[in-house]
mmCIF file of C-alpha atoms and ligand atoms in Angstrom:
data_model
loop_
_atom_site.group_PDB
_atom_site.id
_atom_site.type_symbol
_atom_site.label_atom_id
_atom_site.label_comp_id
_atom_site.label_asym_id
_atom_site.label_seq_id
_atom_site.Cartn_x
_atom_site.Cartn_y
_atom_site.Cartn_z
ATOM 1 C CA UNK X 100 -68.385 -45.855 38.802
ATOM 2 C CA UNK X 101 -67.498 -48.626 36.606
ATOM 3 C CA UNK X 102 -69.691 -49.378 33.781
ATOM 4 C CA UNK X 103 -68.864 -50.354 30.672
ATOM 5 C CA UNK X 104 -69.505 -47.931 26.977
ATOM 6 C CA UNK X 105 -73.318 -49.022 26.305
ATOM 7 C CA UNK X 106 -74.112 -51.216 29.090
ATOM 8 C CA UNK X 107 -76.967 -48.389 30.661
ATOM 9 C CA UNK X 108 -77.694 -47.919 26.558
ATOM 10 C CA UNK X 109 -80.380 -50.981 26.879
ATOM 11 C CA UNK X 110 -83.736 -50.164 28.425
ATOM 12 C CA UNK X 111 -84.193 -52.364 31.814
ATOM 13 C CA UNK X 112 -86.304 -52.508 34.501
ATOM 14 C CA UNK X 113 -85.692 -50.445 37.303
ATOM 15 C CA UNK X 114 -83.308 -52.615 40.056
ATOM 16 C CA UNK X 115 -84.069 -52.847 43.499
ATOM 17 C CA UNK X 116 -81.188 -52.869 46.217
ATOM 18 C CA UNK X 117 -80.849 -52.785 50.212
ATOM 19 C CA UNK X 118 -78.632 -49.444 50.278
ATOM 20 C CA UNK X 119 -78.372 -48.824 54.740
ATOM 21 C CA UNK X 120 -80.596 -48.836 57.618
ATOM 22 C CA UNK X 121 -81.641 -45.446 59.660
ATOM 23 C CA UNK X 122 -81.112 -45.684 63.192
ATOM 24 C CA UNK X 123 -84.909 -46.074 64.167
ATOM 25 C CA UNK X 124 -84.500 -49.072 61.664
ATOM 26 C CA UNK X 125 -86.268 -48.027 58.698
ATOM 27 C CA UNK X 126 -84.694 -49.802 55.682
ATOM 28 C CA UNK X 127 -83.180 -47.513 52.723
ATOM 29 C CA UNK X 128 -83.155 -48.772 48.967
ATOM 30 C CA UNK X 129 -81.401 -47.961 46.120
ATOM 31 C CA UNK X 130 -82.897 -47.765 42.910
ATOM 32 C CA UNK X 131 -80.492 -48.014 39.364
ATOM 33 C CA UNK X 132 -82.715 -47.053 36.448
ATOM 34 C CA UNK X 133 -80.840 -47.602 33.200
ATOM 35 C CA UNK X 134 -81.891 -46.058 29.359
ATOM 36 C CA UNK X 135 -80.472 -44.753 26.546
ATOM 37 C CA UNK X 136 -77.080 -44.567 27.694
ATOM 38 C CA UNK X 137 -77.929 -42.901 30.907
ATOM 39 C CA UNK X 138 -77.611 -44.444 34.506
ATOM 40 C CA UNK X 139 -79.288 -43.434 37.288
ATOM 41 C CA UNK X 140 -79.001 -44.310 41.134
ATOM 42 C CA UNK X 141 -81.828 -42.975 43.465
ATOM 43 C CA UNK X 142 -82.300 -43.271 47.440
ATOM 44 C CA UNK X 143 -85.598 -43.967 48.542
ATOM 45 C CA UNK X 144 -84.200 -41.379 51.928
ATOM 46 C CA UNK X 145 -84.647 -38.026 50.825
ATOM 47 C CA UNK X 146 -85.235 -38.960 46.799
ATOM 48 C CA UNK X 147 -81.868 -38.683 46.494
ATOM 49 C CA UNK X 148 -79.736 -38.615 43.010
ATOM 50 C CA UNK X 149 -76.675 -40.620 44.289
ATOM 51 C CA UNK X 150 -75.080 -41.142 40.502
ATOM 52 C CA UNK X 151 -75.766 -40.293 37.490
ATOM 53 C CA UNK X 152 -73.724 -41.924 34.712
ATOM 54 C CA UNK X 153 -73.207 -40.213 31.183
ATOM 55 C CA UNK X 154 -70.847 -41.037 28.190
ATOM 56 C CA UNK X 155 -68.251 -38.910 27.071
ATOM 57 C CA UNK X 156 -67.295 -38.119 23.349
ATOM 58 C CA UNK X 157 -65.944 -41.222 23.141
ATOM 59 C CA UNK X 158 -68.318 -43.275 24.772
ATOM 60 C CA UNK X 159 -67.144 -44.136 28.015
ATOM 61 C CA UNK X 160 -69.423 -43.137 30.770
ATOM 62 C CA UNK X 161 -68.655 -41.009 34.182
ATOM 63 C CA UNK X 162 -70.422 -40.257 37.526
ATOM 64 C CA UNK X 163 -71.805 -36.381 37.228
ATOM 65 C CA UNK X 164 -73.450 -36.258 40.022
ATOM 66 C CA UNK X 165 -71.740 -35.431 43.847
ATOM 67 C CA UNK X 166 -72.358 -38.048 46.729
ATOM 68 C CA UNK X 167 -71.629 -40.146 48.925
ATOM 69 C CA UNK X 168 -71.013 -44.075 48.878
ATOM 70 C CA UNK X 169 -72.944 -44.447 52.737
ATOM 71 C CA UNK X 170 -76.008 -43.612 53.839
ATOM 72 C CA UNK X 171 -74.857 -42.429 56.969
ATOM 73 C CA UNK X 172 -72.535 -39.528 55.408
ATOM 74 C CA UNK X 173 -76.324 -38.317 53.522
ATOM 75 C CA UNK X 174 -77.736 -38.604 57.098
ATOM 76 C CA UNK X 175 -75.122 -36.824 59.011
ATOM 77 C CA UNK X 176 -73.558 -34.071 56.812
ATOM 78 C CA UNK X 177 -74.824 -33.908 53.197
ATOM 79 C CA UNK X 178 -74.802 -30.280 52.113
ATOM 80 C CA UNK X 179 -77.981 -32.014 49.716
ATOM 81 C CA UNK X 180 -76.332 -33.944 47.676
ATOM 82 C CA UNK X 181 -78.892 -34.375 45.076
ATOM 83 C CA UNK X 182 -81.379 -34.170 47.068
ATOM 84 C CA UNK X 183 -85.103 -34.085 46.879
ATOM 85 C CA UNK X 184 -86.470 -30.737 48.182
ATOM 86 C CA UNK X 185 -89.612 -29.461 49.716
ATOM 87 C CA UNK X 186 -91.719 -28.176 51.170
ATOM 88 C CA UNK X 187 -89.779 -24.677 49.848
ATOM 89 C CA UNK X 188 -86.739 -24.679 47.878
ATOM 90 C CA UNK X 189 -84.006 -22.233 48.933
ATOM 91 C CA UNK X 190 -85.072 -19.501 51.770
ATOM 92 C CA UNK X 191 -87.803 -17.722 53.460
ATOM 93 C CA UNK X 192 -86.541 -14.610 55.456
ATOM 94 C CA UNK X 193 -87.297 -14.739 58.868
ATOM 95 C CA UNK X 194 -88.073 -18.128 59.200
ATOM 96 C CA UNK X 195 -91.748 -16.945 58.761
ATOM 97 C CA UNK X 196 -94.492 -15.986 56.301
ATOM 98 C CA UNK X 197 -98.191 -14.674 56.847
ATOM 99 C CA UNK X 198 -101.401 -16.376 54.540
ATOM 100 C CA UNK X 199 -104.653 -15.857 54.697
ATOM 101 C CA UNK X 200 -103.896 -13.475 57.651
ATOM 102 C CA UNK X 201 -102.051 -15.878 59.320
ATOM 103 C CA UNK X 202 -98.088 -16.081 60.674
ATOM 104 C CA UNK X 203 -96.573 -19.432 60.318
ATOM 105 C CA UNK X 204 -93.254 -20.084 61.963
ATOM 106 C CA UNK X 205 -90.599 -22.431 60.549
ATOM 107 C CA UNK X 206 -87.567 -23.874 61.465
ATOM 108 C CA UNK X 207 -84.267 -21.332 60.719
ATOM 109 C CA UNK X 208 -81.777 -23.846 60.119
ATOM 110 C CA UNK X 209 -79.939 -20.983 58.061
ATOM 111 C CA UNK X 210 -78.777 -17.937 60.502
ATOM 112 C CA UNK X 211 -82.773 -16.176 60.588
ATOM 113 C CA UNK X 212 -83.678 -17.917 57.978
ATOM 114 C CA UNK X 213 -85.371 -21.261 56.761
ATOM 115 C CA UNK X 214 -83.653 -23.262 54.143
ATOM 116 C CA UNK X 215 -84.963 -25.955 52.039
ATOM 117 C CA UNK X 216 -87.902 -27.066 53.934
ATOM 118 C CA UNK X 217 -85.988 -26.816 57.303
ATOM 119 C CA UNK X 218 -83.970 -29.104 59.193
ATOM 120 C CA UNK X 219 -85.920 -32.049 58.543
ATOM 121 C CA UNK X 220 -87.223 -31.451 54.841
ATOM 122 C CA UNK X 221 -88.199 -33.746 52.448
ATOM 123 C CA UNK X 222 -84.709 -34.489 52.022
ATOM 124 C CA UNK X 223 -84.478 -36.330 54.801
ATOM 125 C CA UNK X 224 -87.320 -38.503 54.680
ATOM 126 C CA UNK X 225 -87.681 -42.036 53.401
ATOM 127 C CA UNK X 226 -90.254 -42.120 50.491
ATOM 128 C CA UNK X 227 -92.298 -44.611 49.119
ATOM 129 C CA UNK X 228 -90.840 -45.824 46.001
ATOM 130 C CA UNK X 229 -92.524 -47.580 43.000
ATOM 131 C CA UNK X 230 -90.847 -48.877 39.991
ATOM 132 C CA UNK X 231 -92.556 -48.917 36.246
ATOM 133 C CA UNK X 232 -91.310 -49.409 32.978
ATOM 134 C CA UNK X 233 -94.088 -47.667 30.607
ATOM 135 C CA UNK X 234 -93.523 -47.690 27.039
ATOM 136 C CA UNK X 235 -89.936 -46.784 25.892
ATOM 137 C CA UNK X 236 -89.593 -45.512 29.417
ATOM 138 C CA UNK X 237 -88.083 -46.665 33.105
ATOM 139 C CA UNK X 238 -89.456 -44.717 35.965
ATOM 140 C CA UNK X 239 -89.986 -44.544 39.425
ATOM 141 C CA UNK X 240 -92.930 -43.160 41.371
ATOM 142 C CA UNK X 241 -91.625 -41.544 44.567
ATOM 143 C CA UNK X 242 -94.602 -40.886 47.036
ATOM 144 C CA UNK X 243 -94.862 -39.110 50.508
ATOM 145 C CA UNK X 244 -97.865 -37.510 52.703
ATOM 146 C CA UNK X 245 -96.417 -34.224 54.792
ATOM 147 C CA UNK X 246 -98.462 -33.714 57.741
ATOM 148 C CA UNK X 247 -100.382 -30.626 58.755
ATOM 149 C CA UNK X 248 -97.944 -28.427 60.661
ATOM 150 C CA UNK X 249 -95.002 -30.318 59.683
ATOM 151 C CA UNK X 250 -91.726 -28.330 59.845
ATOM 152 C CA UNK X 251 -94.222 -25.078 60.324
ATOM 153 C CA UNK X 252 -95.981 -25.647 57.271
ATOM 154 C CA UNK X 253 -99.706 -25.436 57.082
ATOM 155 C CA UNK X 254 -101.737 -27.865 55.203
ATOM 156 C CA UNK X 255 -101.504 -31.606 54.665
ATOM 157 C CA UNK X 256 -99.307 -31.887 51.066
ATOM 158 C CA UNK X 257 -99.885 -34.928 49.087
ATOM 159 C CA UNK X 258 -97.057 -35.169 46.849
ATOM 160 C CA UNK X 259 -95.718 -36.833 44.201
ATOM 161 C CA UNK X 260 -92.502 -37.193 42.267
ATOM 162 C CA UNK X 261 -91.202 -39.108 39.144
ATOM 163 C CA UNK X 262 -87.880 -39.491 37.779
ATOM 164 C CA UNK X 263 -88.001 -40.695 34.240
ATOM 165 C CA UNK X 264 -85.270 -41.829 32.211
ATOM 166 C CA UNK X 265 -86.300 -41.861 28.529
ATOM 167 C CA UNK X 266 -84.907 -43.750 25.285
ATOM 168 C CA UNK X 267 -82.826 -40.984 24.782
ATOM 169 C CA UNK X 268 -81.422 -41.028 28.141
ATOM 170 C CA UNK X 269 -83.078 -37.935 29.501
ATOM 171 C CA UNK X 270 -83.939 -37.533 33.089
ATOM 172 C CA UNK X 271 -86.998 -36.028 33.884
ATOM 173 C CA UNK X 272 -88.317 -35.004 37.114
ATOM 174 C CA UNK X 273 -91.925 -34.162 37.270
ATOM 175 C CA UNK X 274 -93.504 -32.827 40.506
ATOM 176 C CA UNK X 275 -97.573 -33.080 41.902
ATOM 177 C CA UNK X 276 -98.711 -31.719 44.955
ATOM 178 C CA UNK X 277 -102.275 -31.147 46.805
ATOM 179 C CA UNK X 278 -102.873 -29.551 49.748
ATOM 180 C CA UNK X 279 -106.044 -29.523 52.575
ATOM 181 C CA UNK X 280 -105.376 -26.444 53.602
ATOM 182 C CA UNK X 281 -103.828 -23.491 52.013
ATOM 183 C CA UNK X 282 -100.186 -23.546 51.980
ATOM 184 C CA UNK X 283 -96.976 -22.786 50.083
ATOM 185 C CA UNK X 284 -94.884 -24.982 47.963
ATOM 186 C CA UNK X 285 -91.790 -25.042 45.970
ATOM 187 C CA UNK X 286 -90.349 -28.502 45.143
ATOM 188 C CA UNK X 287 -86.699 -28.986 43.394
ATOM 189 C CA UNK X 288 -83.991 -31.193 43.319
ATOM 190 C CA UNK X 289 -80.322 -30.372 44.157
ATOM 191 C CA UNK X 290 -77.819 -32.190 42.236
ATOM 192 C CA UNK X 291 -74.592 -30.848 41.890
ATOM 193 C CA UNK X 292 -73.514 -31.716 38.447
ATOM 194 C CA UNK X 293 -69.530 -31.667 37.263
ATOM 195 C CA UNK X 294 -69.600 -33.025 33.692
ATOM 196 C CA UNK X 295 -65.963 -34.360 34.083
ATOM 197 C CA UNK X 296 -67.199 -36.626 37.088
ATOM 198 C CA UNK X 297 -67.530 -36.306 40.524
ATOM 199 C CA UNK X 298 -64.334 -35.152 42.532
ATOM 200 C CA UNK X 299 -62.783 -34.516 39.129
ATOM 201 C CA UNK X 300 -61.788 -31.142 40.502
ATOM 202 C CA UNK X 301 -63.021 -27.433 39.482
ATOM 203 C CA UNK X 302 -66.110 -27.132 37.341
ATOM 204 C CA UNK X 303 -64.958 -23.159 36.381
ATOM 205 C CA UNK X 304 -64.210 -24.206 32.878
ATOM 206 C CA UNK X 305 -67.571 -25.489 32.487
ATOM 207 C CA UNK X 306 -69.141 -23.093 29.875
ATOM 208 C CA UNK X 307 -72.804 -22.396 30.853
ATOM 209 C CA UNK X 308 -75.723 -20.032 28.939
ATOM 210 C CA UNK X 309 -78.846 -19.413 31.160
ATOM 211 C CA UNK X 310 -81.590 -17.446 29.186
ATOM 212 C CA UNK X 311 -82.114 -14.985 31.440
ATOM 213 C CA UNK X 312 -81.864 -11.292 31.145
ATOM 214 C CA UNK X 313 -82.752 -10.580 35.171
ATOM 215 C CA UNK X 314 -81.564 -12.037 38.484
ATOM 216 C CA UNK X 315 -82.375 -11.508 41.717
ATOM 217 C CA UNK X 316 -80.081 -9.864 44.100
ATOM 218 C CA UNK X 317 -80.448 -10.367 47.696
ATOM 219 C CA UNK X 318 -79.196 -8.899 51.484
ATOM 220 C CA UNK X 319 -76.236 -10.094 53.165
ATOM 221 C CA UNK X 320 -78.151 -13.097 54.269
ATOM 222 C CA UNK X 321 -78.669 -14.443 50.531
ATOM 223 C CA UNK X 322 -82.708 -13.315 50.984
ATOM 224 C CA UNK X 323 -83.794 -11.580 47.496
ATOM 225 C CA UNK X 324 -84.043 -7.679 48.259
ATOM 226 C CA UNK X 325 -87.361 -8.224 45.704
ATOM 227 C CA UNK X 326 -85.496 -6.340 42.926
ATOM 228 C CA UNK X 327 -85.056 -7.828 39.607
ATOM 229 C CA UNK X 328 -81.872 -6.447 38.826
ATOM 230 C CA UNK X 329 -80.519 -6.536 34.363
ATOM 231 C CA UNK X 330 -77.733 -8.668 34.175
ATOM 232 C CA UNK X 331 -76.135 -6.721 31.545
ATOM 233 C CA UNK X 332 -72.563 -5.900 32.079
ATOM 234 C CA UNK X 333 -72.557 -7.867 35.416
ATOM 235 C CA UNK X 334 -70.479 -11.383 36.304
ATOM 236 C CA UNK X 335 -74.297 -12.993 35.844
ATOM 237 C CA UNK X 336 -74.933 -12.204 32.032
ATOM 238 C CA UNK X 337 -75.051 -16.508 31.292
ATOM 239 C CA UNK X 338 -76.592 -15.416 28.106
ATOM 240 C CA UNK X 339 -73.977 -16.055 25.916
ATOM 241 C CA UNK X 340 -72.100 -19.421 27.033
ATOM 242 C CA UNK X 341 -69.591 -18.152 28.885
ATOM 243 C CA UNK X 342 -66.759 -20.017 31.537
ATOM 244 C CA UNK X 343 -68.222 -20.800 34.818
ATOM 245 C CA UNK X 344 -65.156 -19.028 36.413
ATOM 246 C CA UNK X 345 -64.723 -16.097 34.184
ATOM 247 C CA UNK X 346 -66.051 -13.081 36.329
ATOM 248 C CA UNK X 347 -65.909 -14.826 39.654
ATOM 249 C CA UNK X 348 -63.229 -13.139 41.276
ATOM 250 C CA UNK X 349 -64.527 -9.770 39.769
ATOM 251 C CA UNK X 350 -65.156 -8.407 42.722
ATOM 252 C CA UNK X 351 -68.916 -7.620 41.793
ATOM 253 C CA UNK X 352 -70.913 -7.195 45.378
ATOM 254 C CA UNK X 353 -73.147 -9.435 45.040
ATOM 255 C CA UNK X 354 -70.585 -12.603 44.197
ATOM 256 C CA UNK X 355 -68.808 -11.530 47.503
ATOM 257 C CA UNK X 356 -72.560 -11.653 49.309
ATOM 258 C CA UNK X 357 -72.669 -15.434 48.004
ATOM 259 C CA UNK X 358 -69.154 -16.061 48.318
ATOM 260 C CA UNK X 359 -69.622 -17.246 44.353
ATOM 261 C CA UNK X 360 -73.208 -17.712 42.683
ATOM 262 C CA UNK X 361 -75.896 -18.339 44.782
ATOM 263 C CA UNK X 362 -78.593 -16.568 43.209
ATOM 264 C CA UNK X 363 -81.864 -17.150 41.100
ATOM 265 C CA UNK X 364 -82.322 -16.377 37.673
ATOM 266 C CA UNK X 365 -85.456 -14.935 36.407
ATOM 267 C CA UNK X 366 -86.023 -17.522 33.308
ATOM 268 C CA UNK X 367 -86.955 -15.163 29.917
ATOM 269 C CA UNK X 368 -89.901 -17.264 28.951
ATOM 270 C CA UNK X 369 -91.584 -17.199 32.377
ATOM 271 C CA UNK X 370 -93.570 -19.983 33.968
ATOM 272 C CA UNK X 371 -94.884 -22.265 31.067
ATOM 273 C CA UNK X 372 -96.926 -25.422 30.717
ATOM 274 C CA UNK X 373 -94.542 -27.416 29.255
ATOM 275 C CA UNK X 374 -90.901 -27.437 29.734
ATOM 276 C CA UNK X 375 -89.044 -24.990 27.970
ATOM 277 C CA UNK X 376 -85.228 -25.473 27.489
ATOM 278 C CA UNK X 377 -83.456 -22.291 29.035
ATOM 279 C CA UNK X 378 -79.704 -23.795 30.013
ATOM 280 C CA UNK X 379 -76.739 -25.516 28.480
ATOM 281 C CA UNK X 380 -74.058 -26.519 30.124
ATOM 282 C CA UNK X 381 -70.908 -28.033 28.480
ATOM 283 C CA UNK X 382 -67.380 -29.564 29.504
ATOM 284 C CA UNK X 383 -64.812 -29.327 26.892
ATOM 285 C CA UNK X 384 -62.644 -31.592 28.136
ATOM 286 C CA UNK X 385 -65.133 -34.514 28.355
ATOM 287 C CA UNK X 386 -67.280 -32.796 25.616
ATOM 288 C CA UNK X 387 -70.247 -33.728 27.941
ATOM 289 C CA UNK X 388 -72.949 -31.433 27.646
ATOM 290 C CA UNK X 389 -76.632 -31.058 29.389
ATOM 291 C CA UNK X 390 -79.369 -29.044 28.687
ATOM 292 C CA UNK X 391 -82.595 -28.127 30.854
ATOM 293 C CA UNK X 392 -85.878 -27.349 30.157
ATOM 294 C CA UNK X 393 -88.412 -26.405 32.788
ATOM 295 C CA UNK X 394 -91.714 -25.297 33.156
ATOM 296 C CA UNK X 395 -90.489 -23.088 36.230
ATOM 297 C CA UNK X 396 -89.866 -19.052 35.837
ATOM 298 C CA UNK X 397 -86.994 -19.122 37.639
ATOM 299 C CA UNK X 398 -83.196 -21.181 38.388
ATOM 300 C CA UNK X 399 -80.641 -20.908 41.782
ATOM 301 C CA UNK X 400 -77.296 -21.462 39.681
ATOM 302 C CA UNK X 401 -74.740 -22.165 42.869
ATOM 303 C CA UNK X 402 -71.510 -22.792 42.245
ATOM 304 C CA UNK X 403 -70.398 -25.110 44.840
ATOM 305 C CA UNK X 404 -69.462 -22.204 47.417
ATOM 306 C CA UNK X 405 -69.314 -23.612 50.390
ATOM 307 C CA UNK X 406 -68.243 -26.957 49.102
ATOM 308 C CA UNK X 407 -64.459 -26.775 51.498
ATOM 309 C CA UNK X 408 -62.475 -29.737 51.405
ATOM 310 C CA UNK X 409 -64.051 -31.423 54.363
ATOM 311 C CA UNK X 410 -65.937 -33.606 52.509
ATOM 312 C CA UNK X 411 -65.082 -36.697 50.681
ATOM 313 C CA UNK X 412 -67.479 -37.906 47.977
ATOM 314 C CA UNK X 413 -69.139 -40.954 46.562
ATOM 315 C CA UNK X 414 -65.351 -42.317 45.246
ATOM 316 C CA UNK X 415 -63.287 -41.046 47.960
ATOM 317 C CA UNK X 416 -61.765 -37.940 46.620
ATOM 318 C CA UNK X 417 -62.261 -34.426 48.655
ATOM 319 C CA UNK X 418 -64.743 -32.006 47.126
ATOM 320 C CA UNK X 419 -63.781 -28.086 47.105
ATOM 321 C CA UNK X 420 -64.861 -25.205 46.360
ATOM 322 C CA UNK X 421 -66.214 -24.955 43.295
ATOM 323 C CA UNK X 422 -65.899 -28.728 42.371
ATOM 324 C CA UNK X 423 -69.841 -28.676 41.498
ATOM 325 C CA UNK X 424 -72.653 -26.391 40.677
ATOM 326 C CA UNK X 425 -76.327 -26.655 41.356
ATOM 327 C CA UNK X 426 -78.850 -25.443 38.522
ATOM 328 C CA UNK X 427 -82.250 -25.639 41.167
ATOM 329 C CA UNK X 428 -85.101 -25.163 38.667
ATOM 330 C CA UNK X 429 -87.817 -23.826 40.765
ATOM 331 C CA UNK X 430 -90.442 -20.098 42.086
ATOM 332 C CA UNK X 431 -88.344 -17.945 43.796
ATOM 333 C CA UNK X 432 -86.640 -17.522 46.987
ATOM 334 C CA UNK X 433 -88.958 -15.930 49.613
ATOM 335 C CA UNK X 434 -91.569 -15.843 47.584
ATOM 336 C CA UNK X 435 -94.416 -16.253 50.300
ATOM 337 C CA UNK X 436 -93.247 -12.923 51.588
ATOM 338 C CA UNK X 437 -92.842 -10.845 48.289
ATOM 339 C CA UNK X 438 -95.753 -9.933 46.625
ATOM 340 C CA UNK X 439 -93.839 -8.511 43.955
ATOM 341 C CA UNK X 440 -92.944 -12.519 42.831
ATOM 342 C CA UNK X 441 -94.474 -14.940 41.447
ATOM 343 C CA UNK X 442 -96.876 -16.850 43.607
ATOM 344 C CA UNK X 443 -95.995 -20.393 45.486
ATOM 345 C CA UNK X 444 -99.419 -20.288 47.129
ATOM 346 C CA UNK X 445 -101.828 -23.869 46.699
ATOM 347 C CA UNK X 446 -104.719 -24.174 47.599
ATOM 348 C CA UNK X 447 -107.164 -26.892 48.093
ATOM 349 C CA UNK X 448 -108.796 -28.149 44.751
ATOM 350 C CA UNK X 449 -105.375 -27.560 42.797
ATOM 351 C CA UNK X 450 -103.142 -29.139 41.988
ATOM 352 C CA UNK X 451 -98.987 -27.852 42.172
ATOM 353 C CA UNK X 452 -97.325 -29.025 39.357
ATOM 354 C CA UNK X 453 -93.411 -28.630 37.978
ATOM 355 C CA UNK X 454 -91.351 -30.479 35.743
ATOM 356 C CA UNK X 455 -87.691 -30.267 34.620
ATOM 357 C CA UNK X 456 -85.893 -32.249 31.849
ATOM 358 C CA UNK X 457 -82.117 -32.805 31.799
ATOM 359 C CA UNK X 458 -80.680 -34.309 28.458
ATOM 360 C CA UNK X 459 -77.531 -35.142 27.527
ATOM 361 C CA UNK X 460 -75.130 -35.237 24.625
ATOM 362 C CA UNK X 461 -71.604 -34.356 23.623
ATOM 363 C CA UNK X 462 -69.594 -32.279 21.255
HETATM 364 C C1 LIG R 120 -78.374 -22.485 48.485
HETATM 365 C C2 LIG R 120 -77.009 -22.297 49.090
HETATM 366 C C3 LIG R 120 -76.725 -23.446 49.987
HETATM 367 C C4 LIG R 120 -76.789 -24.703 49.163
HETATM 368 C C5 LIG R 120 -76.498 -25.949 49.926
HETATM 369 C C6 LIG R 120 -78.336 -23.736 47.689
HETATM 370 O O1 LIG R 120 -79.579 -23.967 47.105
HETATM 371 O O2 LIG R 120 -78.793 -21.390 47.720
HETATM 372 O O3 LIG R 120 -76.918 -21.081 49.778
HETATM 373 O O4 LIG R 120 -75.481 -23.342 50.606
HETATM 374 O O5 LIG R 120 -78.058 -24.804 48.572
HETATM 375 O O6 LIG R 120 -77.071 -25.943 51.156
#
């Protein structure tokens, strides 16, 4: 992604661009939002990060985020690629979940289970996209009604999401929803960073520090058992910054389960009004480092797992395993059937609302 040092430092408005065309002819654009040193390239299909373009120590600026150059690769085999995600991120066991009394069925698009909204989420839809330059900031207003019923889910969810790049060249993602009818939600977005660039290889020497003292473990098909297990003298104690790769071939049960990290965090500080920054991540090579703050209680840190060569990214190198990890801010996985977790119920009159902050620096 070729850019040159301080060309994304200027703020612009946001740039509109014809990016493919889905086969029932709906038209896909690409958005390139540029501010305080940060670039960012967003799909209107499936709110999709495509790049995201931050400076090294010295100045010169990479692609972090994982992607494809074609929209037909995001239609046909993205494992979501920075994708958008709704209605629920991450799993619901069963493929099912009773409210109010009553069972709703969902797609399983993941063995018994349904992942990430099912097999046609919110990833996979074309939003409507508005641009706005407010202030010191560039922005873009992604919009999209979900139908009663759709993909299972009860209730008609009126949702909105905006990506913000600031003067400082943070991206922020803030999330709205409303629903008719009582339903569950649990909106993220799926990026996998590597702070050395995109099919730069392994992100194990990445050092990362999550503030959390608790994760939680889950069954052999990556549902959480509803424990919330110390992380204390286990491969997930992030509390300390610590290499990426470090206790990942421990042999710790649970890392086998997810064939790597694939689990949630339970965040310290807990659900919280505002964001509340609870990870760094850092590249010493690049010195590239990002933080996030979130007003969600919990994180899915996945570390590129199933990522297996047989994919070739945005500038045609292969990924592999473990060439990018995913920091999901979000409730928990199968929360509508734990009681013991945090709700993701809405209900008519409220209003769901989430926001995460990434910003960027180097050492
Ligand atoms: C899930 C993984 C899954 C990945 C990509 C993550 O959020 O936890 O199990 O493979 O998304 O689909």
């Amino acid at each position: 992604m070729g850019s040159a040092p301080g060309e994304a430092a200027r703020t612009r408005d946001p740039v509109r661009e014809h990016f493919g065309t889905l086969d029932d002819g709906t038209r896909v654009d690409r958005w390139t939002l540029s501010n305080g040193g940060t670039r960012l390239r967003v799909l209107s299909y499936g709110g999709i990060v495509q790049t995201l373009e931050i400076p090294d120590r010295r100045g010169r600026p990479a692609n972090v985020s994982l992607g494809f150059a074609d929209l037909a690769d995001y239609v046909a085999k993205s494992p979501y690629f920075g994708a958008l995600i709704g209605r629920y991120g991450n799993r619901i066991a069963g493929a099912r979940f009773t409210l109010d009394g009553t069972t709703y069925r969902l797609p399983a698009n993941d063995g018994p289970n349904s992942l990430h909204g099912g097999d046609q989420g919110f990833d996979k839809r074309v939003w409507d996209v508005e641009p706005y330059r407010r202030g010191v900031d560039v922005g873009l207003t992604l919009r999209r009604v979900s139908p009663d019923g759709e993909m299972g889910y009860p209730g008609t969810l009126t949702t909105r999401v905006d990506y913000v790049l600031t003067a400082r060249g943070d991206f922020r993602v803030d999330y709205a929803a409303t629903t008719d009818r009582p339903t569950v939600v649990n909106l993220t977005n799926h990026t996998y960073f590597n702070l050395a660039g995109e099919g730069s290889g392994s992100v194990h020497d990445h050092r990362l520090r999550i503030d959390a003292s608790r994760y939680t473990p889950v069954d052999a098909t990556l549902i959480p058992t509803g424990r919330r297990a110390t992380v204390s003298r286990t491969p997930f104690d992030f509390r300390h910054a610590k290499r990426i790769g470090v206790d990942l071939r421990e042999g710790h049960e649970q890392i086998l389960l997810g064939q790597g990290y694939d689990h949630n965090f339970v965040l310290d500080k807990g659900a919280t009004a505002s964001p509340e920054q609870v990870i760094t991540v850092a590249d010493p090579v690049s010195g590239r480092i990002m933080r996030i703050a979130t007003t969600e209680p919990g994180v899915q840190f996945y570390s590129g797992n199933f990522l297996d060569g047989t994919l070739k990214g945005t500038s045609g190198r292969i990924y592999r395993q473990g060439d990018g990890f995913c920091l999901e801010t979000q409730h928990f996985p199968d929360s509508p059937n734990q009681p013991g977790f945090p709700s993701t119920v809405l209900r008519p009159g409220e209003t769901y609302r989430s926001s995460t902050v990434h910003s960027f620096g180097v050492r």
